[in-house]
PDB file of C-alpha atoms in Angstrom:
ATOM      1  CA  MET C   6      -3.144 -22.027 231.460  1.00 39.00           C
ATOM      2  CA  ARG C   7       0.403 -21.067 231.218  1.00 39.00           C
ATOM      3  CA  LYS C   8       1.975 -18.697 228.642  1.00 39.00           C
ATOM      4  CA  LEU C   9       5.676 -18.227 227.391  1.00 38.00           C
ATOM      5  CA  ALA C  10       7.183 -16.603 225.321  1.00 41.00           C
ATOM      6  CA  CYS C  11      10.409 -17.730 223.374  1.00 47.00           C
ATOM      7  CA  THR C  12      12.826 -15.805 225.579  1.00 42.00           C
ATOM      8  CA  ASN C  13      15.767 -17.190 227.824  1.00 39.00           C
ATOM      9  CA  GLU C  14      13.827 -16.228 230.848  1.00 38.00           C
ATOM     10  CA  ASN C  15      13.035 -18.833 233.371  1.00 40.00           C
ATOM     11  CA  PRO C  16       9.545 -21.358 232.846  1.00 38.00           C
ATOM     12  CA  LYS C  17       9.578 -21.518 236.945  1.00 36.00           C
ATOM     13  CA  GLN C  18       9.660 -17.607 237.401  1.00 35.00           C
ATOM     14  CA  GLY C  19       5.236 -16.893 236.069  1.00 35.00           C
ATOM     15  CA  SER C  20       3.318 -15.622 233.380  1.00 34.00           C
ATOM     16  CA  LEU C  21       5.128 -13.463 231.281  1.00 36.00           C
ATOM     17  CA  ASP C  22       2.041 -12.800 228.710  1.00 31.00           C
ATOM     18  CA  ALA C  23       2.375  -9.557 228.746  1.00 23.00           C
ATOM     19  CA  GLU C  24       5.762 -10.839 226.711  1.00 30.00           C
ATOM     20  CA  ASP C  25       4.193 -13.295 224.765  1.00 59.00           C
ATOM     21  CA  SER C  26       3.533 -13.144 221.662  1.00 71.00           C
ATOM     22  CA  PRO C  27       0.091 -14.323 219.418  1.00 78.00           C
ATOM     23  CA  PRO C  28       0.062 -17.872 217.891  1.00 81.00           C
ATOM     24  CA  LEU C  29       0.044 -18.375 214.414  1.00 78.00           C
ATOM     25  CA  ASP C  30      -2.386 -18.002 212.420  1.00 81.00           C
ATOM     26  CA  PRO C  31      -3.816 -21.535 211.141  1.00 81.00           C
ATOM     27  CA  THR C  32      -5.292 -20.024 208.445  1.00 77.00           C
ATOM     28  CA  LEU C  33      -2.670 -19.263 207.011  1.00 67.00           C
ATOM     29  CA  SER C  34      -0.767 -22.602 205.598  1.00 74.00           C
ATOM     30  CA  LEU C  35      -1.584 -26.191 206.850  1.00 79.00           C
ATOM     31  CA  TRP C  36       2.518 -25.496 208.969  1.00 78.00           C
ATOM     32  CA  HIS C  37       1.276 -22.582 210.753  1.00 82.00           C
ATOM     33  CA  PHE C  38      -2.532 -24.738 212.049  1.00 87.00           C
ATOM     34  CA  LEU C  39       0.014 -27.604 212.803  1.00 90.00           C
ATOM     35  CA  ALA C  40       1.975 -25.105 214.733  1.00 88.00           C
ATOM     36  CA  TYR C  41      -0.997 -23.434 215.838  1.00 90.00           C
ATOM     37  CA  GLN C  42      -2.244 -27.178 217.068  1.00 91.00           C
ATOM     38  CA  LEU C  43       0.959 -28.174 218.644  1.00 92.00           C
ATOM     39  CA  ARG C  44       0.975 -24.994 221.273  1.00 92.00           C
ATOM     40  CA  PHE C  45      -2.841 -25.583 221.807  1.00 91.00           C
ATOM     41  CA  LEU C  46      -1.892 -28.779 223.233  1.00 91.00           C
ATOM     42  CA  ARG C  47       0.896 -27.467 225.910  1.00 92.00           C
ATOM     43  CA  GLU C  48      -1.038 -24.318 226.970  1.00 90.00           C
ATOM     44  CA  LYS C  49      -3.989 -26.767 227.676  1.00 89.00           C
ATOM     45  CA  GLU C  50      -1.878 -29.193 229.192  1.00 88.00           C
ATOM     46  CA  ASP C  51      -0.876 -26.064 231.335  1.00 90.00           C
ATOM     47  CA  LEU C  52       3.225 -27.015 230.493  1.00 90.00           C
ATOM     48  CA  SER C  53       5.911 -25.108 229.966  1.00 90.00           C
ATOM     49  CA  LEU C  54       9.105 -25.180 226.580  1.00 91.00           C
ATOM     50  CA  ALA C  55      11.106 -27.040 228.806  1.00 91.00           C
ATOM     51  CA  GLU C  56       8.447 -29.418 229.962  1.00 90.00           C
ATOM     52  CA  TRP C  57       6.936 -30.240 226.896  1.00 92.00           C
ATOM     53  CA  GLY C  58      10.940 -30.434 225.559  1.00 91.00           C
ATOM     54  CA  ARG C  59      11.205 -33.041 227.613  1.00 91.00           C
ATOM     55  CA  TRP C  60       8.982 -34.347 226.713  1.00 88.00           C
ATOM     56  CA  ILE C  61       9.222 -34.952 223.724  1.00 91.00           C
ATOM     57  CA  GLY C  62      13.129 -34.672 223.953  1.00 90.00           C
ATOM     58  CA  VAL C  63      13.961 -31.881 222.422  1.00 89.00           C
ATOM     59  CA  ALA C  64      15.196 -28.521 223.609  1.00 90.00           C
ATOM     60  CA  ARG C  65      13.023 -25.615 225.682  1.00 90.00           C
ATOM     61  CA  SER C  66      13.821 -23.512 222.051  1.00 89.00           C
ATOM     62  CA  SER C  67      13.494 -25.908 219.855  1.00 87.00           C
ATOM     63  CA  VAL C  68      10.031 -25.709 220.728  1.00 90.00           C
ATOM     64  CA  CYS C  69       9.411 -22.745 220.400  1.00 89.00           C
ATOM     65  CA  ASN C  70      10.334 -22.710 217.159  1.00 84.00           C
ATOM     66  CA  GLN C  71       7.750 -25.124 216.620  1.00 87.00           C
ATOM     67  CA  GLU C  72       5.391 -22.864 217.686  1.00 88.00           C
ATOM     68  CA  ALA C  73       6.817 -20.031 215.608  1.00 84.00           C
ATOM     69  CA  GLY C  74       7.224 -21.778 212.680  1.00 77.00           C
ATOM     70  CA  ARG C  75      11.343 -22.308 212.190  1.00 75.00           C
ATOM     71  CA  GLN C  76      11.779 -25.352 212.462  1.00 80.00           C
ATOM     72  CA  ARG C  77       9.842 -27.850 211.526  1.00 81.00           C
ATOM     73  CA  LEU C  78       8.178 -31.188 213.543  1.00 87.00           C
ATOM     74  CA  HIS C  79      10.253 -34.804 213.657  1.00 87.00           C
ATOM     75  CA  GLU C  80       7.675 -37.428 212.358  1.00 88.00           C
ATOM     76  CA  SER C  81       9.070 -39.051 215.944  1.00 90.00           C
ATOM     77  CA  GLN C  82       7.320 -36.586 217.625  1.00 92.00           C
ATOM     78  CA  ALA C  83       4.297 -36.659 216.646  1.00 93.00           C
ATOM     79  CA  LYS C  84       3.681 -39.798 217.734  1.00 93.00           C
ATOM     80  CA  ILE C  85       4.865 -38.832 221.194  1.00 93.00           C
ATOM     81  CA  ILE C  86       2.123 -36.380 221.102  1.00 93.00           C
ATOM     82  CA  ASP C  87      -0.575 -38.304 219.585  1.00 93.00           C
ATOM     83  CA  ALA C  88       0.006 -41.405 221.963  1.00 92.00           C
ATOM     84  CA  ARG C  89       0.325 -38.951 224.918  1.00 88.00           C
ATOM     85  CA  PHE C  90      -3.443 -37.271 224.070  1.00 87.00           C
ATOM     86  CA  ASN C  91      -4.839 -40.496 221.895  1.00 89.00           C
ATOM     87  CA  THR C  92      -5.202 -37.997 219.301  1.00 88.00           C
ATOM     88  CA  GLY C  93      -6.357 -40.891 216.844  1.00 90.00           C
ATOM     89  CA  ARG C  94      -2.788 -39.976 214.322  1.00 92.00           C
ATOM     90  CA  LEU C  95      -4.272 -36.536 214.433  1.00 91.00           C
ATOM     91  CA  ILE C  96      -0.697 -34.713 214.271  1.00 92.00           C
ATOM     92  CA  GLU C  97       0.783 -37.694 212.749  1.00 90.00           C
ATOM     93  CA  LEU C  98      -1.300 -36.833 209.635  1.00 89.00           C
ATOM     94  CA  LEU C  99      -1.165 -32.899 209.816  1.00 89.00           C
ATOM     95  CA  LEU C 100       2.093 -32.764 209.690  1.00 87.00           C
ATOM     96  CA  TRP C 101       2.175 -35.809 206.901  1.00 82.00           C
ATOM     97  CA  PHE C 102      -0.584 -33.429 204.732  1.00 81.00           C
ATOM     98  CA  ALA C 103       1.090 -30.361 205.578  1.00 80.00           C
ATOM     99  CA  ARG C 104       4.686 -31.768 204.268  1.00 74.00           C
ATOM    100  CA  MET C 105       2.638 -33.164 201.214  1.00 71.00           C
ATOM    101  CA  ALA C 106       1.140 -29.553 200.516  1.00 64.00           C
ATOM    102  CA  HIS C 107       1.040 -26.041 199.511  1.00 58.00           C
ATOM    103  CA  ASN C 108       3.675 -23.922 201.104  1.00 60.00           C
ATOM    104  CA  PRO C 109       3.054 -19.859 201.308  1.00 57.00           C
ATOM    105  CA  ASN C 110       6.336 -19.567 202.784  1.00 62.00           C
ATOM    106  CA  TRP C 111       7.909 -22.062 201.478  1.00 67.00           C
ATOM    107  CA  PHE C 112      10.544 -20.045 199.335  1.00 74.00           C
ATOM    108  CA  ARG C 113      11.745 -18.648 202.549  1.00 76.00           C
ATOM    109  CA  GLN C 114      12.480 -22.477 204.593  1.00 75.00           C
ATOM    110  CA  PHE C 115      14.014 -23.723 201.055  1.00 82.00           C
ATOM    111  CA  THR C 116      17.113 -20.883 202.164  1.00 85.00           C
ATOM    112  CA  GLN C 117      16.919 -21.942 205.224  1.00 83.00           C
ATOM    113  CA  TYR C 118      17.623 -24.757 204.744  1.00 86.00           C
ATOM    114  CA  GLU C 119      20.568 -24.280 202.634  1.00 90.00           C
ATOM    115  CA  GLN C 120      22.274 -21.737 204.855  1.00 89.00           C
ATOM    116  CA  LYS C 121      22.188 -24.862 207.242  1.00 88.00           C
ATOM    117  CA  SER C 122      22.475 -27.226 205.013  1.00 93.00           C
ATOM    118  CA  THR C 123      25.485 -29.593 204.852  1.00 95.00           C
ATOM    119  CA  SER C 124      25.676 -31.388 201.554  1.00 96.00           C
ATOM    120  CA  ILE C 125      23.914 -29.705 198.315  1.00 96.00           C
ATOM    121  CA  LYS C 126      22.923 -31.628 196.031  1.00 97.00           C
ATOM    122  CA  VAL C 127      21.697 -30.714 192.330  1.00 97.00           C
ATOM    123  CA  HIS C 128      21.044 -31.260 189.226  1.00 97.00           C
ATOM    124  CA  HIS C 129      20.925 -28.925 186.287  1.00 95.00           C
ATOM    125  CA  ALA C 130      20.164 -29.920 182.903  1.00 93.00           C
ATOM    126  CA  ASP C 131      20.091 -26.183 181.421  1.00 93.00           C
ATOM    127  CA  VAL C 132      21.726 -23.632 183.685  1.00 95.00           C
ATOM    128  CA  ILE C 133      24.890 -22.821 185.552  1.00 97.00           C
ATOM    129  CA  PRO C 134      24.075 -23.435 189.362  1.00 95.00           C
ATOM    130  CA  LEU C 135      23.005 -20.109 191.716  1.00 95.00           C
ATOM    131  CA  PRO C 136      26.481 -21.167 194.140  1.00 95.00           C
ATOM    132  CA  LEU C 137      28.508 -21.588 191.069  1.00 96.00           C
ATOM    133  CA  GLN C 138      27.184 -18.644 188.849  1.00 96.00           C
ATOM    134  CA  THR C 139      29.270 -15.723 188.234  1.00 97.00           C
ATOM    135  CA  ASP C 140      27.311 -12.270 189.147  1.00 97.00           C
ATOM    136  CA  GLU C 141      27.612 -11.545 185.373  1.00 97.00           C
ATOM    137  CA  TYR C 142      25.905 -14.568 184.395  1.00 97.00           C
ATOM    138  CA  THR C 143      23.474 -14.643 187.065  1.00 96.00           C
ATOM    139  CA  TRP C 144      21.974 -11.103 186.088  1.00 97.00           C
ATOM    140  CA  ALA C 145      21.917 -11.897 182.589  1.00 96.00           C
ATOM    141  CA  TYR C 146      19.151 -14.466 183.924  1.00 95.00           C
ATOM    142  CA  VAL C 147      17.199 -11.627 186.122  1.00 95.00           C
ATOM    143  CA  GLN C 148      16.992  -9.649 183.107  1.00 94.00           C
ATOM    144  CA  ALA C 149      15.531 -12.472 181.560  1.00 92.00           C
ATOM    145  CA  GLY C 150      12.960 -13.286 184.041  1.00 88.00           C
ATOM    146  CA  ASN C 151       9.495 -11.489 184.675  1.00 86.00           C
ATOM    147  CA  SER C 152      10.114 -10.257 188.091  1.00 85.00           C
ATOM    148  CA  LYS C 153       9.202  -6.348 188.968  1.00 88.00           C
ATOM    149  CA  ASP C 154      11.816  -5.506 190.666  1.00 93.00           C
ATOM    150  CA  PHE C 155      15.674  -6.921 188.711  1.00 95.00           C
ATOM    151  CA  ARG C 156      17.650  -5.367 190.443  1.00 95.00           C
ATOM    152  CA  ALA C 157      16.560  -6.199 194.053  1.00 94.00           C
ATOM    153  CA  GLU C 158      16.424 -10.410 192.737  1.00 93.00           C
ATOM    154  CA  GLN C 159      19.637  -9.779 191.208  1.00 95.00           C
ATOM    155  CA  ALA C 160      20.262  -8.982 195.330  1.00 95.00           C
ATOM    156  CA  ALA C 161      17.913 -11.678 196.563  1.00 92.00           C
ATOM    157  CA  ARG C 162      20.028 -14.301 194.840  1.00 93.00           C
ATOM    158  CA  LEU C 163      23.375 -13.136 195.484  1.00 95.00           C
ATOM    159  CA  ALA C 164      23.104 -12.832 199.258  1.00 93.00           C
ATOM    160  CA  ARG C 165      21.765 -16.661 198.312  1.00 92.00           C
ATOM    161  CA  LYS C 166      24.647 -17.423 196.676  1.00 94.00           C
ATOM    162  CA  CYS C 167      26.900 -16.110 199.375  1.00 93.00           C
ATOM    163  CA  ALA C 168      25.422 -17.705 202.414  1.00 91.00           C
ATOM    164  CA  ILE C 169      25.806 -20.721 200.420  1.00 92.00           C
ATOM    165  CA  ARG C 170      29.467 -20.510 199.082  1.00 88.00           C
ATOM    166  CA  ASP C 171      31.337 -17.824 201.622  1.00 87.00           C
ATOM    167  CA  ARG C 172      30.015 -19.765 205.055  1.00 87.00           C
ATOM    168  CA  ASP C 173      33.098 -19.912 207.050  1.00 87.00           C
ATOM    169  CA  ASN C 174      32.207 -24.275 207.315  1.00 90.00           C
ATOM    170  CA  PRO C 175      30.264 -24.262 202.903  1.00 93.00           C
ATOM    171  CA  PRO C 176      28.927 -27.168 202.383  1.00 96.00           C
ATOM    172  CA  TYR C 177      29.517 -29.589 200.460  1.00 97.00           C
ATOM    173  CA  LEU C 178      28.674 -29.251 196.344  1.00 97.00           C
ATOM    174  CA  TRP C 179      27.586 -32.519 194.606  1.00 98.00           C
ATOM    175  CA  LEU C 180      26.020 -30.801 191.481  1.00 98.00           C
ATOM    176  CA  LEU C 181      25.028 -32.598 187.684  1.00 97.00           C
ATOM    177  CA  VAL C 182      24.394 -30.350 185.148  1.00 97.00           C
ATOM    178  CA  GLY C 183      24.079 -30.702 181.725  1.00 96.00           C
ATOM    179  CA  GLU C 184      26.516 -30.178 178.889  1.00 97.00           C
ATOM    180  CA  ALA C 185      23.429 -28.116 177.366  1.00 96.00           C
ATOM    181  CA  ALA C 186      24.049 -25.479 180.000  1.00 96.00           C
ATOM    182  CA  LEU C 187      28.218 -25.055 178.973  1.00 97.00           C
ATOM    183  CA  ALA C 188      26.798 -24.185 175.144  1.00 95.00           C
ATOM    184  CA  GLN C 189      24.069 -21.899 176.224  1.00 93.00           C
ATOM    185  CA  GLN C 190      25.716 -18.512 174.861  1.00 93.00           C
ATOM    186  CA  VAL C 191      24.557 -16.762 178.331  1.00 95.00           C
ATOM    187  CA  GLY C 192      25.008 -12.746 178.931  1.00 94.00           C
ATOM    188  CA  GLY C 193      27.059 -12.815 175.387  1.00 94.00           C
ATOM    189  CA  ARG C 194      30.160 -14.276 174.527  1.00 94.00           C
ATOM    190  CA  SER C 195      32.673 -12.615 177.271  1.00 95.00           C
ATOM    191  CA  VAL C 196      30.179 -13.652 180.165  1.00 96.00           C
ATOM    192  CA  MET C 197      30.070 -16.787 179.328  1.00 96.00           C
ATOM    193  CA  ARG C 198      33.653 -16.906 178.781  1.00 96.00           C
ATOM    194  CA  ASP C 199      34.142 -15.556 182.614  1.00 97.00           C
ATOM    195  CA  GLN C 200      31.230 -17.987 184.101  1.00 97.00           C
ATOM    196  CA  LEU C 201      33.508 -21.202 182.100  1.00 97.00           C
ATOM    197  CA  GLN C 202      36.620 -20.219 183.355  1.00 97.00           C
ATOM    198  CA  HIS C 203      35.002 -19.645 187.150  1.00 97.00           C
ATOM    199  CA  LEU C 204      33.142 -23.379 186.943  1.00 97.00           C
ATOM    200  CA  LEU C 205      36.919 -24.756 186.333  1.00 97.00           C
ATOM    201  CA  THR C 206      38.392 -22.575 189.035  1.00 97.00           C
ATOM    202  CA  MET C 207      35.317 -23.471 191.498  1.00 96.00           C
ATOM    203  CA  SER C 208      35.827 -27.304 190.144  1.00 96.00           C
ATOM    204  CA  GLU C 209      39.123 -27.158 191.727  1.00 96.00           C
ATOM    205  CA  LEU C 210      37.592 -26.625 195.863  1.00 95.00           C
ATOM    206  CA  PRO C 211      37.651 -29.662 197.826  1.00 95.00           C
ATOM    207  CA  HIS C 212      34.285 -29.607 199.047  1.00 95.00           C
ATOM    208  CA  VAL C 213      33.265 -28.924 195.199  1.00 97.00           C
ATOM    209  CA  SER C 214      32.280 -32.117 193.337  1.00 97.00           C
ATOM    210  CA  LEU C 215      31.366 -30.794 189.563  1.00 98.00           C
ATOM    211  CA  ARG C 216      30.237 -33.497 186.365  1.00 98.00           C
ATOM    212  CA  VAL C 217      28.950 -32.934 183.233  1.00 98.00           C
ATOM    213  CA  LEU C 218      26.039 -34.334 182.001  1.00 97.00           C
ATOM    214  CA  PRO C 219      27.691 -34.193 178.033  1.00 96.00           C
ATOM    215  CA  PHE C 220      24.973 -34.678 175.159  1.00 95.00           C
ATOM    216  CA  THR C 221      26.056 -38.796 173.871  1.00 94.00           C
ATOM    217  CA  ALA C 222      24.909 -39.307 177.678  1.00 93.00           C
ATOM    218  CA  GLY C 223      21.576 -39.393 175.888  1.00 91.00           C
ATOM    219  CA  ALA C 224      18.014 -39.600 177.418  1.00 91.00           C
ATOM    220  CA  ASN C 225      18.177 -39.119 181.637  1.00 89.00           C
ATOM    221  CA  PRO C 226      16.083 -39.821 184.635  1.00 89.00           C
ATOM    222  CA  GLY C 227      16.603 -35.445 185.590  1.00 87.00           C
ATOM    223  CA  VAL C 228      14.328 -35.487 181.940  1.00 85.00           C
ATOM    224  CA  ASP C 229      11.664 -33.761 183.983  1.00 85.00           C
ATOM    225  CA  GLY C 230      13.718 -30.377 185.387  1.00 88.00           C
ATOM    226  CA  TYR C 231      16.235 -28.667 187.983  1.00 91.00           C
ATOM    227  CA  PHE C 232      15.835 -30.871 191.541  1.00 95.00           C
ATOM    228  CA  GLN C 233      17.893 -30.546 194.357  1.00 94.00           C
ATOM    229  CA  VAL C 234      18.927 -32.619 197.334  1.00 96.00           C
ATOM    230  CA  ILE C 235      19.564 -30.932 200.926  1.00 95.00           C
ATOM    231  CA  SER C 236      21.477 -32.751 203.493  1.00 94.00           C
ATOM    232  CA  LEU C 237      20.758 -31.273 207.634  1.00 89.00           C
ATOM    233  CA  ASN C 238      22.158 -32.427 210.714  1.00 86.00           C
ATOM    234  CA  ASP C 239      19.470 -34.764 211.293  1.00 77.00           C
ATOM    235  CA  ARG C 240      17.975 -35.529 208.262  1.00 83.00           C
ATOM    236  CA  GLU C 241      17.373 -34.371 203.967  1.00 90.00           C
ATOM    237  CA  ILE C 242      14.489 -32.675 201.800  1.00 88.00           C
ATOM    238  CA  ALA C 243      14.289 -31.739 198.079  1.00 92.00           C
ATOM    239  CA  TYR C 244      13.362 -29.317 196.252  1.00 90.00           C
ATOM    240  CA  ALA C 245      12.109 -29.719 193.351  1.00 90.00           C
ATOM    241  CA  GLY C 246      11.777 -26.768 190.504  1.00 83.00           C
ATOM    242  CA  ALA C 247       9.028 -25.977 188.248  1.00 75.00           C
ATOM    243  CA  GLN C 248       7.365 -22.609 186.506  1.00 71.00           C
ATOM    244  CA  LYS C 249       6.379 -20.305 188.243  1.00 65.00           C
ATOM    245  CA  GLY C 250       7.987 -21.788 191.431  1.00 66.00           C
ATOM    246  CA  GLY C 251       8.724 -24.369 193.097  1.00 74.00           C
ATOM    247  CA  ARG C 252       7.638 -27.671 195.560  1.00 81.00           C
ATOM    248  CA  LEU C 253       9.670 -28.015 198.888  1.00 82.00           C
ATOM    249  CA  ILE C 254       9.272 -31.059 199.909  1.00 84.00           C
ATOM    250  CA  GLU C 255       9.666 -32.877 203.367  1.00 78.00           C
ATOM    251  CA  ASP C 256       8.203 -36.503 202.856  1.00 77.00           C
ATOM    252  CA  PRO C 257      11.236 -38.898 203.638  1.00 81.00           C
ATOM    253  CA  SER C 258      10.105 -41.143 201.062  1.00 84.00           C
ATOM    254  CA  GLU C 259       9.806 -38.554 198.126  1.00 88.00           C
ATOM    255  CA  VAL C 260      13.191 -37.644 199.470  1.00 91.00           C
ATOM    256  CA  LYS C 261      15.104 -40.399 198.944  1.00 93.00           C
ATOM    257  CA  GLU C 262      13.393 -40.870 195.665  1.00 94.00           C
ATOM    258  CA  PHE C 263      14.825 -37.480 194.861  1.00 95.00           C
ATOM    259  CA  SER C 264      18.380 -39.126 196.117  1.00 95.00           C
ATOM    260  CA  PHE C 265      17.971 -41.853 194.114  1.00 96.00           C
ATOM    261  CA  MET C 266      17.434 -40.445 191.503  1.00 96.00           C
ATOM    262  CA  PHE C 267      20.623 -37.754 191.465  1.00 97.00           C
ATOM    263  CA  ASP C 268      21.917 -41.357 191.797  1.00 96.00           C
ATOM    264  CA  ARG C 269      21.108 -42.401 188.885  1.00 96.00           C
ATOM    265  CA  ILE C 270      22.178 -39.654 186.789  1.00 96.00           C
ATOM    266  CA  GLY C 271      25.189 -39.122 188.352  1.00 96.00           C
ATOM    267  CA  ALA C 272      25.763 -42.842 186.214  1.00 96.00           C
ATOM    268  CA  MET C 273      25.536 -41.188 183.613  1.00 96.00           C
ATOM    269  CA  ALA C 274      27.722 -38.412 184.036  1.00 97.00           C
ATOM    270  CA  ALA C 275      31.886 -37.922 183.387  1.00 97.00           C
ATOM    271  CA  SER C 276      33.707 -38.141 185.679  1.00 97.00           C
ATOM    272  CA  GLU C 277      34.957 -34.435 187.075  1.00 97.00           C
ATOM    273  CA  ASN C 278      38.646 -34.930 184.941  1.00 97.00           C
ATOM    274  CA  ASP C 279      36.079 -35.187 182.268  1.00 97.00           C
ATOM    275  CA  SER C 280      33.796 -32.561 182.977  1.00 97.00           C
ATOM    276  CA  ARG C 281      37.088 -30.104 183.524  1.00 97.00           C
ATOM    277  CA  ALA C 282      38.202 -31.424 179.621  1.00 97.00           C
ATOM    278  CA  LEU C 283      34.772 -30.993 178.582  1.00 97.00           C
ATOM    279  CA  ILE C 284      34.661 -27.440 180.190  1.00 97.00           C
ATOM    280  CA  LYS C 285      38.011 -26.056 178.703  1.00 97.00           C
ATOM    281  CA  ARG C 286      36.229 -27.404 175.432  1.00 96.00           C
ATOM    282  CA  TRP C 287      33.547 -24.951 175.388  1.00 96.00           C
ATOM    283  CA  LEU C 288      36.307 -22.257 176.935  1.00 95.00           C
ATOM    284  CA  GLU C 289      37.973 -23.286 174.041  1.00 93.00           C
ATOM    285  CA  GLU C 290      34.872 -22.125 171.864  1.00 88.00           C
ATOM    286  CA  SER C 291      34.086 -19.464 173.398  1.00 83.00           C
ATOM    287  CA  THR C 292      37.334 -17.260 172.547  1.00 78.00           C
TER     288      THR C 292
END
C-alpha cells in the first residue's frame, strides 16, 4: 500500500513512509472523519496523490490539502468517489453532515477563507464591521468582552483586519451597517469621532461599498443578527454570528439564503452618498 507525504517529490520514486504525516484524528469532527475516510480509500486503492487528483479532477496539492483538512471536498468530487466505490452516497452524505455540524476548528477555517476572499459582504446592525474599525474602537470592544487575555485578543483581531484590508489585491467589501452603530458611543466621544471619520475615509476607497440602514427603515430581515458572505474563486461560504461563537456555513443552498437576505436588507439601506451624509451627521454630534 502506497503512502505519500505532502511533498514535491515525484510520486513514482517509491514510498515516503518515513516522511508521511499521520492521518487526521477522525474522532475530532466530521470534517476530520471525512478527510480520514478519503485517505483510507485512496490508500486502499494504492493510488498516489497525483493519481487520485487526476481521477477527481484536481491537482496533487489539492488532494494533499483535502486529506490534511486544509481544503474542503466539493460535492461534485464526492459524487465521483461514491460512483467509483459504489458506496451508496456515503462520501456525499458525510460532506453534507460535515457542512451542517459544528466544527471545533471553524474559526481558523473562517479566517483562512477571509484571507483568500475575492469579496466579503457584511451586515451588522450594532457594530462597525472589523475591516473598517480603528484600532481604538477594536480595543474598546475587546475590553468589553470576556477574553482571558485582552492583549492577545486585540493582536488577533488586528492581524485578521490587516489580512483582509492590507493585501496587495484586497477583496471588495460590501458593508451594510445599522445607524445604531453610528450612534453608539464606543470607547468615548473621542474614539467614536475618530471612528466615524475613518468610516468616511474608507467609504471613498474604490473597493469599499458602505451603506447605512437608517432608523427610519424600520423592521428588516437582519433582525436576527450579524452575518457575512465570503466569495472565493470557486464558491461562496457564509458565517452567522451568535453569542459565545458563530456558525460557519458551507452548504450552497443555505449560503444562497444569506446572499438573498443581504440583498433584501440592501434594498432598504440608504445610498452610498446618503450613507455618507448620515455618517457626517453623527460625526457632528460627536464633536
